[in-house]
Structure formats: C-alpha cells, structure tokens
Tab-separated table of C-alpha atoms and ligand atoms in Angstrom:
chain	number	residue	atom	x	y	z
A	13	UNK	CA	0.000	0.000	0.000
A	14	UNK	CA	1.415	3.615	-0.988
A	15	UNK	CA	-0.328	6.826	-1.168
A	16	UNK	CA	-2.521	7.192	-4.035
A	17	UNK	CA	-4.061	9.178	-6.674
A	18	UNK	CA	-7.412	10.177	-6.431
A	19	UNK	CA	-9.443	10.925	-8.849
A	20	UNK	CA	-9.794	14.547	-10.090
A	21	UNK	CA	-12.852	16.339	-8.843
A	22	UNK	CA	-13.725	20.322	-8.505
A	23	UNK	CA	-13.054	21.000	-4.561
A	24	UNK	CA	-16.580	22.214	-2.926
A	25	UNK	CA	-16.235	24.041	0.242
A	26	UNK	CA	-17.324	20.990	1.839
A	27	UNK	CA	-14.009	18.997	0.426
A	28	UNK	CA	-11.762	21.942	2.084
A	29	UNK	CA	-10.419	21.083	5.654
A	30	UNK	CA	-12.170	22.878	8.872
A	31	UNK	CA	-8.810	22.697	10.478
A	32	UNK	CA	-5.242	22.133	9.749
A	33	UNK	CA	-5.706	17.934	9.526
A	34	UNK	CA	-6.629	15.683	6.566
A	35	UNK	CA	-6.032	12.442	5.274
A	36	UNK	CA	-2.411	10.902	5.066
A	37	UNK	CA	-1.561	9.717	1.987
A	38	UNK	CA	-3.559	11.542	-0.180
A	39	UNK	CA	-2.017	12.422	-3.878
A	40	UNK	CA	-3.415	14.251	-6.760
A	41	UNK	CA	-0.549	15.320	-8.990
A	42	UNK	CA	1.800	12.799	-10.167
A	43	UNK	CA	6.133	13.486	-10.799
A	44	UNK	CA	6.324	11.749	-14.203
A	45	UNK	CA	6.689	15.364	-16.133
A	46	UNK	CA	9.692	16.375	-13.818
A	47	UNK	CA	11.519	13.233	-15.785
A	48	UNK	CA	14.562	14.006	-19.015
A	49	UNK	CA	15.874	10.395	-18.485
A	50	UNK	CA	13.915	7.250	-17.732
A	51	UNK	CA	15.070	4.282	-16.195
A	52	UNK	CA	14.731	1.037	-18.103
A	53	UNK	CA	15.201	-2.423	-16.497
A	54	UNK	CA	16.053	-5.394	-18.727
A	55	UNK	CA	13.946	-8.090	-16.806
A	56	UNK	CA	16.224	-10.585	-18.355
A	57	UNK	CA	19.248	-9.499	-16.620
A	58	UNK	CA	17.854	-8.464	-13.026
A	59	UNK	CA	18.319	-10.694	-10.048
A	60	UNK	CA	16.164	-9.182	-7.925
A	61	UNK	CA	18.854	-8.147	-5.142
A	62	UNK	CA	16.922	-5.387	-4.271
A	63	UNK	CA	19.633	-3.119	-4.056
A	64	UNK	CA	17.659	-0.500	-6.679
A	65	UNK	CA	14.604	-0.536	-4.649
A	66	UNK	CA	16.524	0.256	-0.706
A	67	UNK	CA	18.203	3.263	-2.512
A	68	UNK	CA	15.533	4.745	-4.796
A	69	UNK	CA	14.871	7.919	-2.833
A	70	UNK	CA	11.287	8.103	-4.123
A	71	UNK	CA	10.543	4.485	-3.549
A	72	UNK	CA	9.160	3.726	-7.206
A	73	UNK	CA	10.661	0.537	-7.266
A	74	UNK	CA	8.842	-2.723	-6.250
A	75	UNK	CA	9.582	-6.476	-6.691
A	76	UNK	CA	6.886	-7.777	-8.982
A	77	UNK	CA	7.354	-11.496	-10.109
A	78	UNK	CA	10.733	-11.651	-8.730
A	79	UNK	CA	11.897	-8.612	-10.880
A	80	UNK	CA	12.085	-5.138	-10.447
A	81	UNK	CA	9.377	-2.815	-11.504
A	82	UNK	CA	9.527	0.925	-11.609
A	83	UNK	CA	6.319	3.234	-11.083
A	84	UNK	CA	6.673	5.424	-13.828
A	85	UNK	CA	4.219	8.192	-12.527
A	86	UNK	CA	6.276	8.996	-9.598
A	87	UNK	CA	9.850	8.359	-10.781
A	88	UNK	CA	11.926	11.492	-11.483
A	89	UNK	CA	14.531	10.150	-13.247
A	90	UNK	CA	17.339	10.662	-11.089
A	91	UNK	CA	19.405	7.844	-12.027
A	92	UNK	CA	20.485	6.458	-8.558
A	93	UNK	CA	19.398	3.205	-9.486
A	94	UNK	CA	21.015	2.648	-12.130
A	95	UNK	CA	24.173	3.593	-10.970
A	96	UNK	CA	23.376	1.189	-7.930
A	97	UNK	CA	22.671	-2.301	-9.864
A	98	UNK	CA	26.328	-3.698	-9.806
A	99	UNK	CA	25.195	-5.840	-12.811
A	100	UNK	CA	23.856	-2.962	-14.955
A	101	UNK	CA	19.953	-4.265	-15.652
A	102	UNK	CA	19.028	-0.390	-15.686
A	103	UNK	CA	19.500	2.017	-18.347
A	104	UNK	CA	18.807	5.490	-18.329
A	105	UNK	CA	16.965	6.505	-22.050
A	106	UNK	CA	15.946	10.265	-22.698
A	107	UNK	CA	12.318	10.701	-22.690
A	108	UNK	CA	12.346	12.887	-25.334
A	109	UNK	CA	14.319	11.236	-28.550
B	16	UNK	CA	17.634	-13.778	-4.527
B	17	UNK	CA	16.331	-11.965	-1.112
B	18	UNK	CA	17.669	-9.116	0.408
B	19	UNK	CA	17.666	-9.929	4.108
B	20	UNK	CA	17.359	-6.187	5.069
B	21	UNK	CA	15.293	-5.418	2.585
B	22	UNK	CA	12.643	-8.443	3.917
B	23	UNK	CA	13.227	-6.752	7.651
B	24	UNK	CA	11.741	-3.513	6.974
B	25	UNK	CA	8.077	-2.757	6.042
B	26	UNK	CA	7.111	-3.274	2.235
B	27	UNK	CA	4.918	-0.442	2.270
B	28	UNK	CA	5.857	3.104	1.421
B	29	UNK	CA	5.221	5.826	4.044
B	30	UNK	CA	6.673	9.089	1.931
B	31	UNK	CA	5.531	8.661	-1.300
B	32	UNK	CA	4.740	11.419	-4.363
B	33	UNK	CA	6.726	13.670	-2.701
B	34	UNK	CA	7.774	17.044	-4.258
B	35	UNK	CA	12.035	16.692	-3.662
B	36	UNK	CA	14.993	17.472	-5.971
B	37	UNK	CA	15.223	14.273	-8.158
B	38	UNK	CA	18.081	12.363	-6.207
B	39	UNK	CA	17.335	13.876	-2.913
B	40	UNK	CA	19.450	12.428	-0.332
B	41	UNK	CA	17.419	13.789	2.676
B	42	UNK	CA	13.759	11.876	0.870
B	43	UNK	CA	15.694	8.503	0.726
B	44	UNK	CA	16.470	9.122	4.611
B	45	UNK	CA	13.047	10.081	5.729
B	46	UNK	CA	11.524	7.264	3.577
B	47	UNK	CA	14.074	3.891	4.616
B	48	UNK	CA	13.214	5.407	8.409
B	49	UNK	CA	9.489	5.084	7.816
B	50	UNK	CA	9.841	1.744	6.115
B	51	UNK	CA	11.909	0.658	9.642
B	52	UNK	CA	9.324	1.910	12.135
B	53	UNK	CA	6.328	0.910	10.387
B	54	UNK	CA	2.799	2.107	10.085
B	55	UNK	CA	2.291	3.080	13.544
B	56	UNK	CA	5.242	5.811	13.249
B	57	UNK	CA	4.121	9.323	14.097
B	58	UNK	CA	6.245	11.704	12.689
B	59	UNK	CA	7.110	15.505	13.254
B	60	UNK	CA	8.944	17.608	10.599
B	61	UNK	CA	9.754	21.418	11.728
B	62	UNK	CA	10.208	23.631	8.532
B	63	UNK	CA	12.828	22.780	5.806
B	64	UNK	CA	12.464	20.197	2.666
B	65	UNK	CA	11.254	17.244	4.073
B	66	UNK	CA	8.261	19.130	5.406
B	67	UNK	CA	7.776	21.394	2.144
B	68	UNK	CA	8.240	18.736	-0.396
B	69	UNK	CA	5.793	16.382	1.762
B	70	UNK	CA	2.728	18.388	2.617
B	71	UNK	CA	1.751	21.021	-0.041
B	72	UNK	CA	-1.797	20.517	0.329
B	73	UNK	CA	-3.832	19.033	-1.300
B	74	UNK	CA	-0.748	16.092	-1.751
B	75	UNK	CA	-0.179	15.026	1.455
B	76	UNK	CA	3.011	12.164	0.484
B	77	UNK	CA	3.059	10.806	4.066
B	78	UNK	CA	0.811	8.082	4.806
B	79	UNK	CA	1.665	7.410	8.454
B	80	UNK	CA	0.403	10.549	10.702
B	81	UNK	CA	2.468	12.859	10.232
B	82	UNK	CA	2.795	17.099	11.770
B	83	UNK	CA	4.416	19.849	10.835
B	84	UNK	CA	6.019	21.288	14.101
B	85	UNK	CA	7.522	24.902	14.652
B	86	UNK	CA	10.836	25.316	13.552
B	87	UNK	CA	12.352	24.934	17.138
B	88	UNK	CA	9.823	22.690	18.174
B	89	UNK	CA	10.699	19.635	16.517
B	90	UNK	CA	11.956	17.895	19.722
B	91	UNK	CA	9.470	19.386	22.126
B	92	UNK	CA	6.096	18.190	19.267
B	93	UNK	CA	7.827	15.077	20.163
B	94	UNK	CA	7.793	15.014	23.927
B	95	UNK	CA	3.505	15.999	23.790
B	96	UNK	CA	3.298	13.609	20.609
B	97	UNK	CA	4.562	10.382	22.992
B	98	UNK	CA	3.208	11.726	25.809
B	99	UNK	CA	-0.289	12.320	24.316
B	100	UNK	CA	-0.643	8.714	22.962
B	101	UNK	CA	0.455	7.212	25.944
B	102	UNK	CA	-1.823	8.710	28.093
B	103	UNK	CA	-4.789	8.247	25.788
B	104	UNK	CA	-3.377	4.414	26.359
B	105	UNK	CA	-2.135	3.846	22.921
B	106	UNK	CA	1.315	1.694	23.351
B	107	UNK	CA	2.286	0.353	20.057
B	108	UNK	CA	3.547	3.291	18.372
B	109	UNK	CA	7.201	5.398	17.807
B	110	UNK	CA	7.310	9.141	18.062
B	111	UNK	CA	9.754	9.741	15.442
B	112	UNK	CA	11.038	13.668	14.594
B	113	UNK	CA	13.061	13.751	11.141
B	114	UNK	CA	15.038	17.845	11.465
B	115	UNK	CA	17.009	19.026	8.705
B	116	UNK	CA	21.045	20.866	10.055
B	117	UNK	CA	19.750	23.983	10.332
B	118	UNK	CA	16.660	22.853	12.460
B	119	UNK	CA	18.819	20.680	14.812
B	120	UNK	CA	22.066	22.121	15.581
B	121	UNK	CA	20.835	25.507	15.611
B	122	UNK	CA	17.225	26.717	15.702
B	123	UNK	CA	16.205	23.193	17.698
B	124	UNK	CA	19.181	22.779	19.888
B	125	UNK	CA	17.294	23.499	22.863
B	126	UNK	CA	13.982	21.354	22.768
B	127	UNK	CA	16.620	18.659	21.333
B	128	UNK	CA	18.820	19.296	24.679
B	129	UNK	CA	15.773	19.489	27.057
B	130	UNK	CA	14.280	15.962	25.406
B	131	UNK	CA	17.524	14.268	26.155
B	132	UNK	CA	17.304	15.611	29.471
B	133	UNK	CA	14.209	14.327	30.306
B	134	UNK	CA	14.918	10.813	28.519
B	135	UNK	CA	11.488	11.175	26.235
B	136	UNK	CA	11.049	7.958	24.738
B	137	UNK	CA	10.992	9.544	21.132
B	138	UNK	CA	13.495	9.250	18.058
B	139	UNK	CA	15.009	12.350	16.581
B	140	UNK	CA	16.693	11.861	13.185
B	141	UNK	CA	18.744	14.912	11.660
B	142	UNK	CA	19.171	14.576	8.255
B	143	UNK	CA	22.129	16.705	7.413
B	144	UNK	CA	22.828	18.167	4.091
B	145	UNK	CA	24.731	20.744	5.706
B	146	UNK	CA	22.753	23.922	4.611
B	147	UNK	CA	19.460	25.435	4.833
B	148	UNK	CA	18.606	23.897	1.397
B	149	UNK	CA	14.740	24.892	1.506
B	150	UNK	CA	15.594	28.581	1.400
B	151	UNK	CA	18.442	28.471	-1.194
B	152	UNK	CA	21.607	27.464	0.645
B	153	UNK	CA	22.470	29.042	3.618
B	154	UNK	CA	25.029	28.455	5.951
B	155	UNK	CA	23.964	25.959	9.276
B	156	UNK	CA	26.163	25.098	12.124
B	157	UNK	CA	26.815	22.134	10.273
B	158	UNK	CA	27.781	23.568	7.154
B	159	UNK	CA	31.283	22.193	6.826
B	160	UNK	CA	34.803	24.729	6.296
B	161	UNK	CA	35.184	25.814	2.744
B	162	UNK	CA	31.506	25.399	1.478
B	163	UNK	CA	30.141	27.930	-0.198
B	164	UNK	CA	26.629	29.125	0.557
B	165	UNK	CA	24.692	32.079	0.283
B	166	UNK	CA	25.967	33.558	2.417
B	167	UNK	CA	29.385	32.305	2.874
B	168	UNK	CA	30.220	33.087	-0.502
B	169	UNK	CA	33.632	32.490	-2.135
B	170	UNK	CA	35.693	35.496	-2.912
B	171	UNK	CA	39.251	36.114	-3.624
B	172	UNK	CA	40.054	36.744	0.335
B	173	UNK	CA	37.549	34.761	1.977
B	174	UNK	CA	36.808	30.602	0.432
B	175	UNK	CA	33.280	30.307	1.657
B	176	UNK	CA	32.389	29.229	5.329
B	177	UNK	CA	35.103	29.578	7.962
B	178	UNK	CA	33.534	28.090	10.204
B	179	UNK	CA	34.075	24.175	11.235
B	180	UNK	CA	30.998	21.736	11.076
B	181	UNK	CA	29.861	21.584	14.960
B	182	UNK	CA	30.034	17.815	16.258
B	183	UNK	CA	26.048	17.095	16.972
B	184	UNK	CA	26.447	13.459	17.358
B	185	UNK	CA	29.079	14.610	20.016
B	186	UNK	CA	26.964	16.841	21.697
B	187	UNK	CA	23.627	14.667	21.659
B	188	UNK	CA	26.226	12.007	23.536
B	189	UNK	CA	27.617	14.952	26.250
B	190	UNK	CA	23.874	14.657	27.855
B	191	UNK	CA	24.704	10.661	28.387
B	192	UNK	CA	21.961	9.554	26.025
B	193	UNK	CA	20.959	5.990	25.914
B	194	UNK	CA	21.632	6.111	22.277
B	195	UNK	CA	23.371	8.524	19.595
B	196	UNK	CA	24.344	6.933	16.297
B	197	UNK	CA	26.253	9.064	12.411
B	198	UNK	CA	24.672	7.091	9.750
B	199	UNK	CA	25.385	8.075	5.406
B	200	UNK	CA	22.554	7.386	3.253
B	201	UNK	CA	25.157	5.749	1.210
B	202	UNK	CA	25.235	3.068	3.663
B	203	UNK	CA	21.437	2.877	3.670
B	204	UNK	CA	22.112	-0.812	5.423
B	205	UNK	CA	23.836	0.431	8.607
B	206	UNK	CA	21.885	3.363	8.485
B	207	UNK	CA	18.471	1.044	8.700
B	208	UNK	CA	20.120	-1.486	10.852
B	209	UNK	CA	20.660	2.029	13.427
B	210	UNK	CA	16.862	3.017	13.133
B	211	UNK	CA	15.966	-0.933	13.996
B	212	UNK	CA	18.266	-0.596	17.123
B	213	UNK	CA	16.753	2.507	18.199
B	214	UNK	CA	13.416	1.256	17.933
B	215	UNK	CA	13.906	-1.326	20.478
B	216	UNK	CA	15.780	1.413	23.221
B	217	UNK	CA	13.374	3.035	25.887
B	218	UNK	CA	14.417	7.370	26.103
B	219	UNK	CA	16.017	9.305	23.922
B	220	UNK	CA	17.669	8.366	20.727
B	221	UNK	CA	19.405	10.523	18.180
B	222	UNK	CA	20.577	9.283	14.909
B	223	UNK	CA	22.458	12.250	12.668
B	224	UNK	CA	22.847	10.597	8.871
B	225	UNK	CA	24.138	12.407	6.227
B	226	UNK	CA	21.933	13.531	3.475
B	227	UNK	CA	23.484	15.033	0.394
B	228	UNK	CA	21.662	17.544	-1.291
B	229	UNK	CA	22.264	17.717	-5.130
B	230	UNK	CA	20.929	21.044	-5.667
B	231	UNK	CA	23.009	22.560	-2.716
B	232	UNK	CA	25.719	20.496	-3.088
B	233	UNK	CA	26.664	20.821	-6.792
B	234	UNK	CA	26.595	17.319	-7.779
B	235	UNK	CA	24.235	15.610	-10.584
B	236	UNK	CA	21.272	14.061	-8.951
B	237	UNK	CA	22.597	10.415	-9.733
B	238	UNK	CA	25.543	11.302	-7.608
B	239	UNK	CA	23.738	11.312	-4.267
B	240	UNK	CA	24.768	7.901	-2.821
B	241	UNK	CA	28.277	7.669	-3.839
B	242	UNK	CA	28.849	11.169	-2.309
B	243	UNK	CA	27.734	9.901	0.909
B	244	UNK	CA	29.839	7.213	0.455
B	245	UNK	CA	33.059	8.833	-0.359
B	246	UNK	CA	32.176	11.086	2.400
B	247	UNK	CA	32.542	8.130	4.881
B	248	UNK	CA	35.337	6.530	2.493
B	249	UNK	CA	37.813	9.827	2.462
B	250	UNK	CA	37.369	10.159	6.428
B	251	UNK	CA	35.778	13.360	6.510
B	252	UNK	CA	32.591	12.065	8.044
B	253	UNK	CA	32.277	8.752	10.499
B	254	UNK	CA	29.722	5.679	11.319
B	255	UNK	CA	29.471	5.288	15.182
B	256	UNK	CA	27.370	4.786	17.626
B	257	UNK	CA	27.072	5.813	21.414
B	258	UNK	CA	25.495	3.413	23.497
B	259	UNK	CA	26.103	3.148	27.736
B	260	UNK	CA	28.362	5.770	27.705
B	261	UNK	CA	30.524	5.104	25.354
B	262	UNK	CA	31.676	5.571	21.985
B	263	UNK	CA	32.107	3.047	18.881
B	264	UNK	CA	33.217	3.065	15.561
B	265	UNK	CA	31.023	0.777	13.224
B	266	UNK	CA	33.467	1.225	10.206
B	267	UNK	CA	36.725	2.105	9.804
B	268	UNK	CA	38.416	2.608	6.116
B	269	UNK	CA	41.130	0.309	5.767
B	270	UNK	CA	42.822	3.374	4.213
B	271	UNK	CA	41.503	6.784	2.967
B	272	UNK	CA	40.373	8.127	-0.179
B	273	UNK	CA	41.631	11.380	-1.781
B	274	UNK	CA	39.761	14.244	0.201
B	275	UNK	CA	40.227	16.485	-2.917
B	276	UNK	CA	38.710	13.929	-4.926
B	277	UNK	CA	36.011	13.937	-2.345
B	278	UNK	CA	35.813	17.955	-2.464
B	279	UNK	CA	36.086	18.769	-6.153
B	280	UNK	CA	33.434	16.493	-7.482
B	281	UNK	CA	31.305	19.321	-5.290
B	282	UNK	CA	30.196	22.643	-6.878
B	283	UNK	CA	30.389	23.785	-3.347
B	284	UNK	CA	33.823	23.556	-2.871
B	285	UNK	CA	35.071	23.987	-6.599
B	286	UNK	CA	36.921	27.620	-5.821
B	287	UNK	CA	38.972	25.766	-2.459
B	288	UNK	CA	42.989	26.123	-2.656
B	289	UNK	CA	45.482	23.149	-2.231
B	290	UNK	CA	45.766	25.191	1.317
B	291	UNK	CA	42.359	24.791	1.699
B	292	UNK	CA	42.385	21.481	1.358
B	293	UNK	CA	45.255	21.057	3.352
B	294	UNK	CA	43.844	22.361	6.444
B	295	UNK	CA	40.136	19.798	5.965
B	296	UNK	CA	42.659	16.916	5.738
B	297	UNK	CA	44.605	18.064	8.834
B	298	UNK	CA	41.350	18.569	10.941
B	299	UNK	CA	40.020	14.923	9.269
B	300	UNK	CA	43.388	13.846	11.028
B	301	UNK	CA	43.095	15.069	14.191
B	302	UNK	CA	39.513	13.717	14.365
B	303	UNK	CA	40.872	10.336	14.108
B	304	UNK	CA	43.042	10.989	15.845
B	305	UNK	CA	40.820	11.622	18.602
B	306	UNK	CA	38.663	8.394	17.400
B	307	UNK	CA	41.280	6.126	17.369
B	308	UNK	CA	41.695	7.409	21.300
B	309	UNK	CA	38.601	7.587	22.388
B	310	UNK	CA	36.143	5.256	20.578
B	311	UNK	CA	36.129	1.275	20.529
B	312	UNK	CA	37.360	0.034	17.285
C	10	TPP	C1	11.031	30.428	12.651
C	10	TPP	C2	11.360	30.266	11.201
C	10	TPP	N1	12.469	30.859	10.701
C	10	TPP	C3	12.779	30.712	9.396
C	10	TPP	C4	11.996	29.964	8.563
C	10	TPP	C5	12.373	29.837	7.108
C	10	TPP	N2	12.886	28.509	6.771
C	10	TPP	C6	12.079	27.536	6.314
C	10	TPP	S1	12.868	26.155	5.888
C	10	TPP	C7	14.357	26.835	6.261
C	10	TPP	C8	15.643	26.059	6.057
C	10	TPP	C9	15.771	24.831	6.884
C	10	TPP	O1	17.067	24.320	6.832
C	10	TPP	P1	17.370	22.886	7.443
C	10	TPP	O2	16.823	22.782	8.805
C	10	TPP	O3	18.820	22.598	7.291
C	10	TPP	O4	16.529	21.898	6.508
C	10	TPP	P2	16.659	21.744	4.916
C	10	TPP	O5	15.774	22.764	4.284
C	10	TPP	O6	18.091	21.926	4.548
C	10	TPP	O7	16.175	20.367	4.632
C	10	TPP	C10	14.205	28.153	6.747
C	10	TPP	C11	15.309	29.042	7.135
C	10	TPP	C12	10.829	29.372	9.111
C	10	TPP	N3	10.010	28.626	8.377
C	10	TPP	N4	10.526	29.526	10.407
C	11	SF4	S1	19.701	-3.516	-8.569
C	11	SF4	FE1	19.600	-4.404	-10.631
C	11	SF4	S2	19.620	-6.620	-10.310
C	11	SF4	FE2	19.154	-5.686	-8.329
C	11	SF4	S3	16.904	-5.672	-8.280
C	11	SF4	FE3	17.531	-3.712	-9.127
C	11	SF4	S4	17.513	-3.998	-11.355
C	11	SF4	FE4	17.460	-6.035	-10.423
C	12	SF4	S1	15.512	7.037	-11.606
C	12	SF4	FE1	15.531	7.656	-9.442
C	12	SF4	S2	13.353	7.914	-8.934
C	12	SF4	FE2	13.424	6.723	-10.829
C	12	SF4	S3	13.406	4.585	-10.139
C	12	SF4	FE3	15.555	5.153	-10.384
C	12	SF4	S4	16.191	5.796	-8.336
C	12	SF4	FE4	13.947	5.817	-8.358
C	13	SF4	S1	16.983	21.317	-2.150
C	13	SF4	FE1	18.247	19.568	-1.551
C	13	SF4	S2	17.397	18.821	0.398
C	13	SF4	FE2	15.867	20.170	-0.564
C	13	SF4	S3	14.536	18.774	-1.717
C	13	SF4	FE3	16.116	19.503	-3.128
C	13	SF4	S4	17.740	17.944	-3.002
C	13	SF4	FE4	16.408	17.647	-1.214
C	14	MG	MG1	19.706	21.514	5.751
C-alpha cells in the first residue's frame, strides 16, 4: 500500500479542511513530467537483489514477479538506481528522442 | 535472490509522491526510516524540505500521521506527541522527529537538549545536508569549512564558510543519552540497521545521517549515494554509535580516499585552494586521531 491518486474532482467548500488535519496519503498530482531520463530495467538481466529498490529515494521501485518494476508516474529520473545495480539491468533513455 | 534487510523492513511506502529534488538524499532518509518503524510511526517535521516537499496541500506524500512542528519545536512536538498517545493508552507506536542541520544544531538545539534531558522515549533523526537547502543554501552550524553558501560566498580573500561543522552526534552524547548513532545514506544498510536498534531502546535516541543535497551540493542528482559514500570513504565524516556511555566506531576505512577527490566532485567547494584542502585533511586527522583514542574500534 502507498499513497494514491485520487481521482480529479472540482473542490466544494465541503471537500476543504475545517482545520489544519486531513487524510495521510492523499495524492493528486503525479512526478512523471519532472523526468529528461527514464530508467529502463532489462527483466532478463535483473536478479532481484533489491539493491535498486533500498536506494531509490522516491521508492518507485517494487519487486513484482521476482523482478524489479519501476512506477513510472512517480519516478523522477534521477538515475540512482542505475548507478546502484552492480550488474547494470538499468539504463537510463531520454524521454524525449 | 532476497535481500535480508530489505525483507526486515516494512514493504509499504510511508513518503511517497513527494515534491524533492530528483536524487534527494534527505527523501531517501526520511523514507528507509518510515519503512523501519512501520505504520504506527508518528512523525514531526519542523520547517525545511522534508516538510515542504511532503505536505503542499492538497498532496499530502506521508501516509503514516504525520505534523508539521515549529521550527524549534521539533523535539518538544515530540515530547507531547509520545506523551499524548500514551496517556490516551495507545502503546504500540514510535514518536519519530526527522530535522534538517539547520533545524537541529541551531534553531532546535534546545527542545533537542531538554528531550535528552528528560529521557522522552521519542526518536530524533537529523538529516544533514549541511545547509538550509529549503531557502536556497544558507550556511547551518553544520555547514562544513570551505563550502560555499549564500551567504558564505567564495571570494578572492575569503573561500566560503570559515567556520568548522559543529560535532552534533558529540553533543547529543555529552547529555549521556541511551543512544546517539552518524549514519550516510550511502550506507542505507547500517543506516536502517541504526533506526531498527533505536526502535527497540526506551528514552532518547538521536541518529544524525548524512543527506546530500544535489541542488546545494553541486553534484548531478545520480551522484547522491556515492557522495555519501566517499564522504565516509575519504574520512571526513564517520559511522558510530554511542550506546552506555561510550563511543564506537562501526566502520573504519582500511585506508583513505583522496579528500580532494572527495571535495572537487562538489560545486560547493570547486573555488577551495590546495591550502584549503590542506587544512580539511589536517582537521580529518586530528579527528581520528581523537577516534582512534577515544572510541572502541
Ligand atoms: C522560525 C522560522 N524561521 C525561518 C523559517 C524559514 N525557513 C524555512 S525552511 C528553512 C531552512 C531549513 O534548513 P534545514 O533545517 O537545514 O533543513 P533543509 O531545508 O536543509 O532540509 C528556513 C530558514 C521558518 N520557516 N521559520
Ligand atoms: S539492482 Fe539491478 S539486479 Fe538488483 S533488483 Fe535492481 S535492477 Fe534487479
Ligand atoms: S531514476 Fe531515481 S526515482 Fe526513478 S526509479 Fe531510479 S532511483 Fe527511483
Ligand atoms: S533542495 Fe536539496 S534537500 Fe531540498 S529537496 Fe532539493 S535535493 Fe532535497
Ligand atoms: Mg539543511
């Protein structure tokens, strides 16, 4: 479980917090736009040592059938991961060719 | 292949969405911390990045409760945060504070000093990436000699801050706390095997890991961990812990890296003179000096 994106709706006064509290984990913009590089993983090659995932400041990375898995609407494309994989399964591609 | 530290910390993400730098060092150490203490973690964040890139309403990236706290106040939001739950008769939950330089060793150093002093059984994690990043680089008390800031800028007469970095973890240890631990985010392992530790220690715990900053720093966002290593590597910062009064060294470099290396891979150093550099390696020497005294090896 992560915080999620809700859907997009126009904010009533009702929707707008009496006081200075509301709910944790509550996202409605994502990070994908902030990306010039994005992190590819060649499935084939990863052994799922999780070292990508314990250093990915953003924590985008999950193991999903044993192999690494980025969530591409949050990732900003910083790179640290693929400097981190000692056996080079991540690639860093511009977004923009 | 499993990642034994990887299966001992929580699989859920507490600080997600969040607006940092890409490659912020202090995100990674607010997020492995979460992942450590677990859903039941109530955390307080004075002002600086962690707080602004977390809460800009209506994104709200932690999903653990989570405060902002006045800028001194981080430590003292703590003491009424545990105190408040316990009373109310909740027991299975950590109090944890996560302060950037700036809010611990100066504008917090006194709700920090009167926790300690009354043992609150809280967690106080200063993320240090030796500036006050959130307001464009200014010099902290932990803003090491030679870095250039705002406003210790470098000039032909003066190289940037000449000032040295004040020793927190030192200080947080002079009150005789039950446990004080230096942690790197570029040893994310010993840095989550510290936060386990202090989980499982009644009073006050400190934990001071450095957090590199890429925007502040002058290094390329993908540069973030192995700065924080080499920073460990090239002596000029230290894994220890204090723990019944007294001190130990968790790591010790078999031998050092090149401290220039270290310093002009930095943007904030760039303008420092072979002096310069001469006098951070001298002071790097007398602090191990002073480890290799006074700490268990
Ligand atoms: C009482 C008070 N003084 C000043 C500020 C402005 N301010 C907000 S964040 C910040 C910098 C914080 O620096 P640091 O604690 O090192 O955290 P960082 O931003 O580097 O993560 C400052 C000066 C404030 N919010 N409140
Ligand atoms: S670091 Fe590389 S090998 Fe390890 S899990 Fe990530 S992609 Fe796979
Ligand atoms: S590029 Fe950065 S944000 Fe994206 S998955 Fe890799 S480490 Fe995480
Ligand atoms: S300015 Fe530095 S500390 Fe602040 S969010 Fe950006 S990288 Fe992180
Ligand atoms: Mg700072």
């Amino acid at each position: 479980m992560r915080p999620y994106i809700r859907e997009k709706k126009d904010i009533t006064f009702d929707d707008v917090p009496e006081n200075t509290s509301f709910e944790a984990g509550y996202l409605t913009t994502v990070n994908s736009g902030w990306r010039s590089d994005r992190p590819v993983i060649d499935t084939t090659k990863c052994v799922s040592c999780e070292q990508c995932y314990l250093y990915c400041p953003d924590g985008v990375i999950s193991i999903i059938d044993g192999k690494a898995a980025i969530d591409y609407d949050f990732c900003k494309g910083c790179g640290i991961c693929a400097k981190i994989c000692k056996i080079k399964a991540i690639e860093m591609e511009a977004e923009r060719k | 292949m499993a990642n034994k530290v990887a299966e001992s910390i929580s699989r859920e993400e507490f600080f997600y969405g969040h607006k940092a730098c890409a490659g912020c060092g202090g995100s990674l150490a607010v997020r492995a911390a979460l992942k450590v203490l677990g859903p039941n973690v109530v955390s307080v964040l004075p002002a600086g990045c962690m707080s602004a890139v977390g809460f800009n309403f209506p994104q709200l990236c932690f999903s653990n409760n989570s405060i902002i706290s006045t800028f001194a106040g981080t430590a003292s939001m703590l003491t009424g945060v545990e105190a408040g739950l316990r009373a109310r008769g909740f027991k299975d939950f950590t109090a944890v504070g996560f302060a950037g330089d700036g809010g611990t060793a100066d504008i917090g150093i006194q709700a920090l000093s009167g926790a300690i002093d009354r043992n609150d059984n809280i967690i106080y994690i200063c993320y240090d990436n030796e500036a006050y990043m959130n307001t464009g680089i200014q010099k902290s008390g932990l803003t090491p000699f030679g870095a250039k800031t705002t406003t210790t800028p470098a000039g032909s007469n003066i190289h940037g801050n000449i000032r040295p970095k004040k020793n927190m973890f030192e200080i947080a240890a002079a009150h005789d706390i039950p446990y004080a631990a230096t942690a790197s985010v570029g040893y994310i392992y010993d840095f989550i095997q510290k936060v386990q530790k202090a989980s499982k220690i009644h009073g006050t715990k400190y934990i001071h890991v450095i957090a590199p900053c890429p925007t502040g720093w002058g290094v390329a966002p993908d540069a973030t961990v192995d700065i924080a290593k080499e920073v460990v590597d090239c002596g000029l910062w230290y894994l220890a812990e204090y723990e019944n009064g007294s001190f130990k060294l968790n790591h010790k470099p078999k031998e050092f890296t090149d401290v220039s290396a270290y310093l002009k891979k930095q943007g904030r150093f760039k303008h420092l003179t072979d002096e310069d550099i001469q006098i951070i390696t001298a002071s790097r020497d007398k602090k191990w000096e002073f480890i290799e005294k006074n700490f268990e090896l």
